């Protein structure tokens, strides 16, 4: 579904992604872990065409990534990125109306269903400022789902949340997993990554240092940097 080959991304002289290759198959759930500054967010932003790559190729379903097919990828950000002046349902309707030119009535019905799916049917008319962090993140997930993406990229979806709100967001992601949604999840929630992933990727300094099944990475990591990172995290 996603085929990224030898991606290089630089900011001025600084190489943030140094030849990263990643293949994601339909229905697969991949967790990306690694220290801060290792390039995890930049990788997702390149996959979603928020950032342009300097070298390499990204293909979606065999076609080169472009502004025409990048809406096959949904994205959920650490800080929600909701429009503060729009209600929850308006946030969810926005992209179907603007990008897909869907009629407002149809988009509102769709958005209502998406909010129900994340357990927020009664918050449709609330504004982001009236919602908890966990509720905001669930609106952001509903907003991504409203575009019917083939894959959702999550960038530390629970890192900005108070601990007691993490579970409700992880619960929604687990529900998507049970529905076989294809997902790439950058996370510091090691127990969650271990439970949900088909494959775990460890990044450091712009490279994939090690990848494997959750069992391989968490029980028997080969690379000393992975061992040291996991020791700190667990
Ligand atoms: P991670 O998500 O793993 O913490 P990032 O992808 O956010 O890492 O960042 C990797 C490196 O790239 C960091 O050193 C960061 O400072 C740098 N970086 C990220 N975005 C930019 C940017 N727009 N301009 C310059 N440097 C950036
Ligand atoms: Mg990041």
mmCIF file of C-alpha atoms and ligand atoms in Angstrom:
data_model
loop_
_atom_site.group_PDB
_atom_site.id
_atom_site.type_symbol
_atom_site.label_atom_id
_atom_site.label_comp_id
_atom_site.label_asym_id
_atom_site.label_seq_id
_atom_site.Cartn_x
_atom_site.Cartn_y
_atom_site.Cartn_z
ATOM 1 C CA UNK A 1 0.000 0.000 0.000
ATOM 2 C CA UNK A 2 2.816 2.424 0.933
ATOM 3 C CA UNK A 3 6.198 1.817 -0.575
ATOM 4 C CA UNK A 4 8.841 4.321 0.495
ATOM 5 C CA UNK A 5 12.331 3.734 -0.841
ATOM 6 C CA UNK A 6 15.535 5.426 0.325
ATOM 7 C CA UNK A 7 13.915 8.635 1.528
ATOM 8 C CA UNK A 8 16.302 11.485 2.214
ATOM 9 C CA UNK A 9 15.037 14.684 3.798
ATOM 10 C CA UNK A 10 17.269 17.625 4.669
ATOM 11 C CA UNK A 11 16.653 20.896 6.416
ATOM 12 C CA UNK A 12 19.470 23.082 5.083
ATOM 13 C CA UNK A 13 22.641 21.080 5.777
ATOM 14 C CA UNK A 14 21.007 18.830 8.357
ATOM 15 C CA UNK A 15 19.942 15.396 7.136
ATOM 16 C CA UNK A 16 16.813 14.461 9.092
ATOM 17 C CA UNK A 17 15.990 11.310 7.134
ATOM 18 C CA UNK A 18 19.035 9.483 5.876
ATOM 19 C CA UNK A 19 17.837 6.782 3.496
ATOM 20 C CA UNK A 20 14.672 5.452 5.123
ATOM 21 C CA UNK A 21 12.750 2.656 3.405
ATOM 22 C CA UNK A 22 9.355 1.531 4.609
ATOM 23 C CA UNK A 23 6.779 -0.819 3.185
ATOM 24 C CA UNK A 24 3.273 -0.922 4.622
ATOM 25 C CA UNK A 25 0.815 -3.581 3.505
ATOM 26 C CA UNK A 26 -2.961 -3.352 3.622
ATOM 27 C CA UNK A 27 -4.275 -4.065 7.115
ATOM 28 C CA UNK A 28 -0.833 -3.828 8.693
ATOM 29 C CA UNK A 29 -0.201 -1.909 11.909
ATOM 30 C CA UNK A 30 3.296 -0.515 12.278
ATOM 31 C CA UNK A 31 4.606 1.286 15.344
ATOM 32 C CA UNK A 32 7.530 3.659 15.039
ATOM 33 C CA UNK A 33 9.548 4.200 18.210
ATOM 34 C CA UNK A 34 12.793 5.947 18.971
ATOM 35 C CA UNK A 35 14.325 8.925 20.764
ATOM 36 C CA UNK A 36 13.194 12.497 20.341
ATOM 37 C CA UNK A 37 14.693 14.148 17.276
ATOM 38 C CA UNK A 38 15.264 10.870 15.417
ATOM 39 C CA UNK A 39 13.032 11.913 12.497
ATOM 40 C CA UNK A 40 9.794 10.066 13.299
ATOM 41 C CA UNK A 41 7.488 13.060 12.749
ATOM 42 C CA UNK A 42 9.378 14.095 9.633
ATOM 43 C CA UNK A 43 8.926 10.591 8.207
ATOM 44 C CA UNK A 44 5.148 10.775 8.685
ATOM 45 C CA UNK A 45 5.069 14.326 7.290
ATOM 46 C CA UNK A 46 6.927 13.150 4.172
ATOM 47 C CA UNK A 47 4.556 10.203 3.739
ATOM 48 C CA UNK A 48 1.645 12.636 3.923
ATOM 49 C CA UNK A 49 3.270 15.178 1.592
ATOM 50 C CA UNK A 50 3.288 17.904 4.237
ATOM 51 C CA UNK A 51 7.046 17.915 3.596
ATOM 52 C CA UNK A 52 8.710 17.405 0.212
ATOM 53 C CA UNK A 53 11.421 14.755 0.098
ATOM 54 C CA UNK A 54 14.878 15.499 -1.321
ATOM 55 C CA UNK A 55 15.670 12.005 -2.563
ATOM 56 C CA UNK A 56 13.912 8.671 -2.879
ATOM 57 C CA UNK A 57 10.483 7.538 -3.985
ATOM 58 C CA UNK A 58 7.143 7.206 -2.219
ATOM 59 C CA UNK A 59 4.440 5.143 -3.911
ATOM 60 C CA UNK A 60 0.842 4.707 -2.776
ATOM 61 C CA UNK A 61 -0.841 1.656 -4.300
ATOM 62 C CA UNK A 62 1.903 1.599 -6.917
ATOM 63 C CA UNK A 63 1.508 5.254 -7.942
ATOM 64 C CA UNK A 64 3.942 8.003 -7.105
ATOM 65 C CA UNK A 65 2.761 10.123 -4.171
ATOM 66 C CA UNK A 66 1.227 13.395 -5.400
ATOM 67 C CA UNK A 67 -1.294 15.955 -4.297
ATOM 68 C CA UNK A 68 -3.921 13.846 -6.113
ATOM 69 C CA UNK A 69 -3.472 10.661 -4.112
ATOM 70 C CA UNK A 70 -2.093 11.929 -0.807
ATOM 71 C CA UNK A 71 -5.659 12.127 0.590
ATOM 72 C CA UNK A 72 -5.533 8.320 0.744
ATOM 73 C CA UNK A 73 -3.467 8.986 3.888
ATOM 74 C CA UNK A 74 -5.124 10.444 6.965
ATOM 75 C CA UNK A 75 -3.070 12.059 9.699
ATOM 76 C CA UNK A 76 -3.624 12.553 13.420
ATOM 77 C CA UNK A 77 -1.271 14.982 15.165
ATOM 78 C CA UNK A 78 0.035 15.170 18.711
ATOM 79 C CA UNK A 79 -1.610 18.554 19.272
ATOM 80 C CA UNK A 80 -4.915 17.722 17.560
ATOM 81 C CA UNK A 81 -4.714 20.645 15.052
ATOM 82 C CA UNK A 82 -8.466 21.258 15.233
ATOM 83 C CA UNK A 83 -9.911 24.537 13.947
ATOM 84 C CA UNK A 84 -10.741 26.371 17.203
ATOM 85 C CA UNK A 85 -13.530 28.495 15.699
ATOM 86 C CA UNK A 86 -15.414 25.464 14.380
ATOM 87 C CA UNK A 87 -17.580 23.013 16.322
ATOM 88 C CA UNK A 88 -16.617 19.347 16.477
ATOM 89 C CA UNK A 89 -18.975 18.410 13.648
ATOM 90 C CA UNK A 90 -17.803 21.340 11.512
ATOM 91 C CA UNK A 91 -14.203 20.226 12.005
ATOM 92 C CA UNK A 92 -15.113 16.741 10.789
ATOM 93 C CA UNK A 93 -17.157 18.039 7.804
ATOM 94 C CA UNK A 94 -14.528 20.484 6.592
ATOM 95 C CA UNK A 95 -12.319 18.269 4.430
ATOM 96 C CA UNK A 96 -15.160 16.283 2.775
ATOM 97 C CA UNK A 97 -16.796 19.610 1.809
ATOM 98 C CA UNK A 98 -13.645 21.480 0.762
ATOM 99 C CA UNK A 99 -11.494 18.686 -0.676
ATOM 100 C CA UNK A 100 -14.121 16.237 -1.915
ATOM 101 C CA UNK A 101 -16.770 18.883 -2.763
ATOM 102 C CA UNK A 102 -19.377 16.895 -0.827
ATOM 103 C CA UNK A 103 -22.738 18.603 -0.207
ATOM 104 C CA UNK A 104 -23.112 20.066 3.291
ATOM 105 C CA UNK A 105 -26.095 17.911 4.232
ATOM 106 C CA UNK A 106 -24.350 14.692 3.237
ATOM 107 C CA UNK A 107 -21.129 15.822 4.911
ATOM 108 C CA UNK A 108 -22.964 16.619 8.152
ATOM 109 C CA UNK A 109 -24.542 13.133 8.179
ATOM 110 C CA UNK A 110 -21.180 11.539 7.495
ATOM 111 C CA UNK A 111 -19.520 13.625 10.219
ATOM 112 C CA UNK A 112 -22.243 12.660 12.696
ATOM 113 C CA UNK A 113 -21.586 8.975 12.014
ATOM 114 C CA UNK A 114 -17.824 9.472 12.402
ATOM 115 C CA UNK A 115 -18.334 11.239 15.743
ATOM 116 C CA UNK A 116 -20.560 8.355 16.891
ATOM 117 C CA UNK A 117 -17.824 5.919 15.930
ATOM 118 C CA UNK A 118 -15.451 7.633 18.368
ATOM 119 C CA UNK A 119 -18.141 7.930 21.061
ATOM 120 C CA UNK A 120 -18.753 11.684 20.719
ATOM 121 C CA UNK A 121 -22.236 11.894 19.218
ATOM 122 C CA UNK A 122 -23.302 14.182 22.081
ATOM 123 C CA UNK A 123 -20.382 16.605 21.520
ATOM 124 C CA UNK A 124 -21.125 17.456 17.874
ATOM 125 C CA UNK A 125 -21.875 21.118 18.609
ATOM 126 C CA UNK A 126 -19.122 21.662 21.176
ATOM 127 C CA UNK A 127 -16.101 23.772 20.269
ATOM 128 C CA UNK A 128 -12.546 22.455 20.813
ATOM 129 C CA UNK A 129 -12.127 24.806 23.786
ATOM 130 C CA UNK A 130 -15.033 23.056 25.504
ATOM 131 C CA UNK A 131 -13.564 19.559 25.071
ATOM 132 C CA UNK A 132 -10.990 17.591 27.059
ATOM 133 C CA UNK A 133 -7.732 16.615 25.357
ATOM 134 C CA UNK A 134 -8.972 13.055 24.903
ATOM 135 C CA UNK A 135 -12.199 14.298 23.323
ATOM 136 C CA UNK A 136 -10.273 16.662 21.043
ATOM 137 C CA UNK A 137 -8.073 13.833 19.869
ATOM 138 C CA UNK A 138 -11.126 11.657 19.209
ATOM 139 C CA UNK A 139 -12.596 14.495 17.086
ATOM 140 C CA UNK A 140 -9.287 14.612 15.195
ATOM 141 C CA UNK A 141 -9.541 10.856 14.560
ATOM 142 C CA UNK A 142 -13.165 11.271 13.379
ATOM 143 C CA UNK A 143 -11.974 14.042 11.073
ATOM 144 C CA UNK A 144 -9.326 11.759 9.556
ATOM 145 C CA UNK A 145 -11.861 8.926 9.166
ATOM 146 C CA UNK A 146 -14.357 11.203 7.368
ATOM 147 C CA UNK A 147 -12.004 11.287 4.366
ATOM 148 C CA UNK A 148 -12.216 7.474 4.136
ATOM 149 C CA UNK A 149 -8.434 7.106 4.125
ATOM 150 C CA UNK A 150 -6.778 3.840 3.198
ATOM 151 C CA UNK A 151 -4.254 4.373 5.937
ATOM 152 C CA UNK A 152 -3.997 6.588 9.004
ATOM 153 C CA UNK A 153 -0.710 8.020 10.270
ATOM 154 C CA UNK A 154 -0.672 8.837 13.994
ATOM 155 C CA UNK A 155 2.049 11.122 15.359
ATOM 156 C CA UNK A 156 2.228 10.575 19.119
ATOM 157 C CA UNK A 157 -1.560 10.757 19.462
ATOM 158 C CA UNK A 158 -1.491 10.521 23.261
ATOM 159 C CA UNK A 159 1.639 12.507 24.149
ATOM 160 C CA UNK A 160 -0.218 15.764 24.842
ATOM 161 C CA UNK A 161 -2.839 14.105 27.059
ATOM 162 C CA UNK A 162 -3.179 13.881 30.811
ATOM 163 C CA UNK A 163 -2.524 10.251 31.827
ATOM 164 C CA UNK A 164 -6.165 9.551 32.689
ATOM 165 C CA UNK A 165 -7.223 10.495 29.131
ATOM 166 C CA UNK A 166 -4.733 8.295 27.272
ATOM 167 C CA UNK A 167 -6.892 5.167 27.526
ATOM 168 C CA UNK A 168 -9.910 6.567 25.687
ATOM 169 C CA UNK A 169 -7.766 7.506 22.668
ATOM 170 C CA UNK A 170 -5.873 4.204 22.655
ATOM 171 C CA UNK A 171 -9.273 2.501 22.880
ATOM 172 C CA UNK A 172 -10.416 4.187 19.646
ATOM 173 C CA UNK A 173 -7.187 3.167 17.899
ATOM 174 C CA UNK A 174 -7.665 -0.426 19.106
ATOM 175 C CA UNK A 175 -11.187 -0.391 17.695
ATOM 176 C CA UNK A 176 -9.798 0.710 14.316
ATOM 177 C CA UNK A 177 -7.260 -2.108 14.545
ATOM 178 C CA UNK A 178 -10.079 -4.596 15.102
ATOM 179 C CA UNK A 179 -11.688 -3.210 11.925
ATOM 180 C CA UNK A 180 -8.404 -3.863 10.063
ATOM 181 C CA UNK A 181 -7.527 -0.227 9.413
ATOM 182 C CA UNK A 182 -3.993 0.146 8.090
ATOM 183 C CA UNK A 183 -2.019 2.340 10.495
ATOM 184 C CA UNK A 184 1.441 3.739 11.145
ATOM 185 C CA UNK A 185 1.687 4.919 14.748
ATOM 186 C CA UNK A 186 4.533 6.938 16.243
ATOM 187 C CA UNK A 187 4.228 6.365 19.963
ATOM 188 C CA UNK A 188 6.014 6.333 23.305
ATOM 189 C CA UNK A 189 3.356 3.974 24.729
ATOM 190 C CA UNK A 190 5.485 0.838 24.691
ATOM 191 C CA UNK A 191 2.879 -1.545 26.127
ATOM 192 C CA UNK A 192 0.379 -0.331 23.535
ATOM 193 C CA UNK A 193 2.887 -0.661 20.658
ATOM 194 C CA UNK A 194 3.664 -4.164 21.784
ATOM 195 C CA UNK A 195 0.011 -5.154 21.990
ATOM 196 C CA UNK A 196 -1.286 -3.620 18.778
ATOM 197 C CA UNK A 197 1.557 -3.794 16.222
ATOM 198 C CA UNK A 198 2.339 -6.319 13.546
ATOM 199 C CA UNK A 199 5.759 -4.727 13.165
ATOM 200 C CA UNK A 200 7.818 -2.286 15.221
ATOM 201 C CA UNK A 201 10.388 0.071 13.721
ATOM 202 C CA UNK A 202 13.097 1.718 15.798
ATOM 203 C CA UNK A 203 14.507 4.973 14.423
ATOM 204 C CA UNK A 204 17.574 6.872 15.537
ATOM 205 C CA UNK A 205 19.407 9.776 13.879
ATOM 206 C CA UNK A 206 17.348 9.645 10.703
ATOM 207 C CA UNK A 207 17.750 5.933 10.065
ATOM 208 C CA UNK A 208 15.813 2.766 10.764
ATOM 209 C CA UNK A 209 18.172 1.000 13.138
ATOM 210 C CA UNK A 210 16.121 -2.148 13.722
ATOM 211 C CA UNK A 211 12.720 -3.545 12.835
ATOM 212 C CA UNK A 212 10.873 -6.668 13.737
ATOM 213 C CA UNK A 213 7.844 -8.190 15.407
ATOM 214 C CA UNK A 214 6.906 -6.745 18.812
ATOM 215 C CA UNK A 215 8.334 -9.891 20.388
ATOM 216 C CA UNK A 216 11.673 -9.487 18.600
ATOM 217 C CA UNK A 217 12.006 -5.781 19.389
ATOM 218 C CA UNK A 218 10.754 -5.783 22.969
ATOM 219 C CA UNK A 219 12.069 -9.127 24.198
ATOM 220 C CA UNK A 220 15.286 -9.533 22.309
ATOM 221 C CA UNK A 221 16.500 -6.350 20.581
ATOM 222 C CA UNK A 222 19.787 -6.760 18.759
ATOM 223 C CA UNK A 223 21.077 -3.235 18.482
ATOM 224 C CA UNK A 224 22.644 -1.681 21.627
ATOM 225 C CA UNK A 225 20.851 1.626 20.958
ATOM 226 C CA UNK A 226 17.490 -0.155 20.941
ATOM 227 C CA UNK A 227 18.402 -2.001 24.137
ATOM 228 C CA UNK A 228 19.404 1.255 25.850
ATOM 229 C CA UNK A 229 16.253 3.073 24.683
ATOM 230 C CA UNK A 230 13.924 0.322 25.886
ATOM 231 C CA UNK A 231 15.688 0.141 29.223
ATOM 232 C CA UNK A 232 14.965 3.842 29.713
ATOM 233 C CA UNK A 233 11.350 3.524 28.564
ATOM 234 C CA UNK A 234 10.215 0.503 30.589
HETATM 235 P P1 LIG B 1 11.004 13.168 16.193
HETATM 236 O O1 LIG B 1 9.585 13.246 15.738
HETATM 237 O O2 LIG B 1 11.595 11.794 16.109
HETATM 238 O O3 LIG B 1 11.203 13.752 17.564
HETATM 239 P P2 LIG B 1 11.462 15.156 14.135
HETATM 240 O O4 LIG B 1 11.143 14.499 12.845
HETATM 241 O O5 LIG B 1 10.441 16.080 14.696
HETATM 242 O O6 LIG B 1 11.894 14.047 15.201
HETATM 243 O O7 LIG B 1 12.789 15.997 13.991
HETATM 244 C C1 LIG B 1 14.016 15.426 13.582
HETATM 245 C C2 LIG B 1 15.058 16.510 13.524
HETATM 246 O O8 LIG B 1 14.732 17.421 12.479
HETATM 247 C C3 LIG B 1 15.161 17.337 14.800
HETATM 248 O O9 LIG B 1 16.518 17.580 15.040
HETATM 249 C C4 LIG B 1 14.417 18.603 14.452
HETATM 250 O O10 LIG B 1 14.950 19.694 15.164
HETATM 251 C C5 LIG B 1 14.676 18.744 12.961
HETATM 252 N N1 LIG B 1 13.566 19.433 12.267
HETATM 253 C C6 LIG B 1 12.291 19.017 12.212
HETATM 254 N N2 LIG B 1 11.541 19.865 11.484
HETATM 255 C C7 LIG B 1 12.380 20.860 11.067
HETATM 256 C C8 LIG B 1 12.214 22.056 10.273
HETATM 257 N N3 LIG B 1 11.026 22.373 9.743
HETATM 258 N N4 LIG B 1 13.304 22.823 10.075
HETATM 259 C C9 LIG B 1 14.512 22.482 10.580
HETATM 260 N N5 LIG B 1 14.726 21.378 11.326
HETATM 261 C C10 LIG B 1 13.685 20.573 11.579
HETATM 262 MG MG1 LIG B 2 7.906 13.884 16.700
#
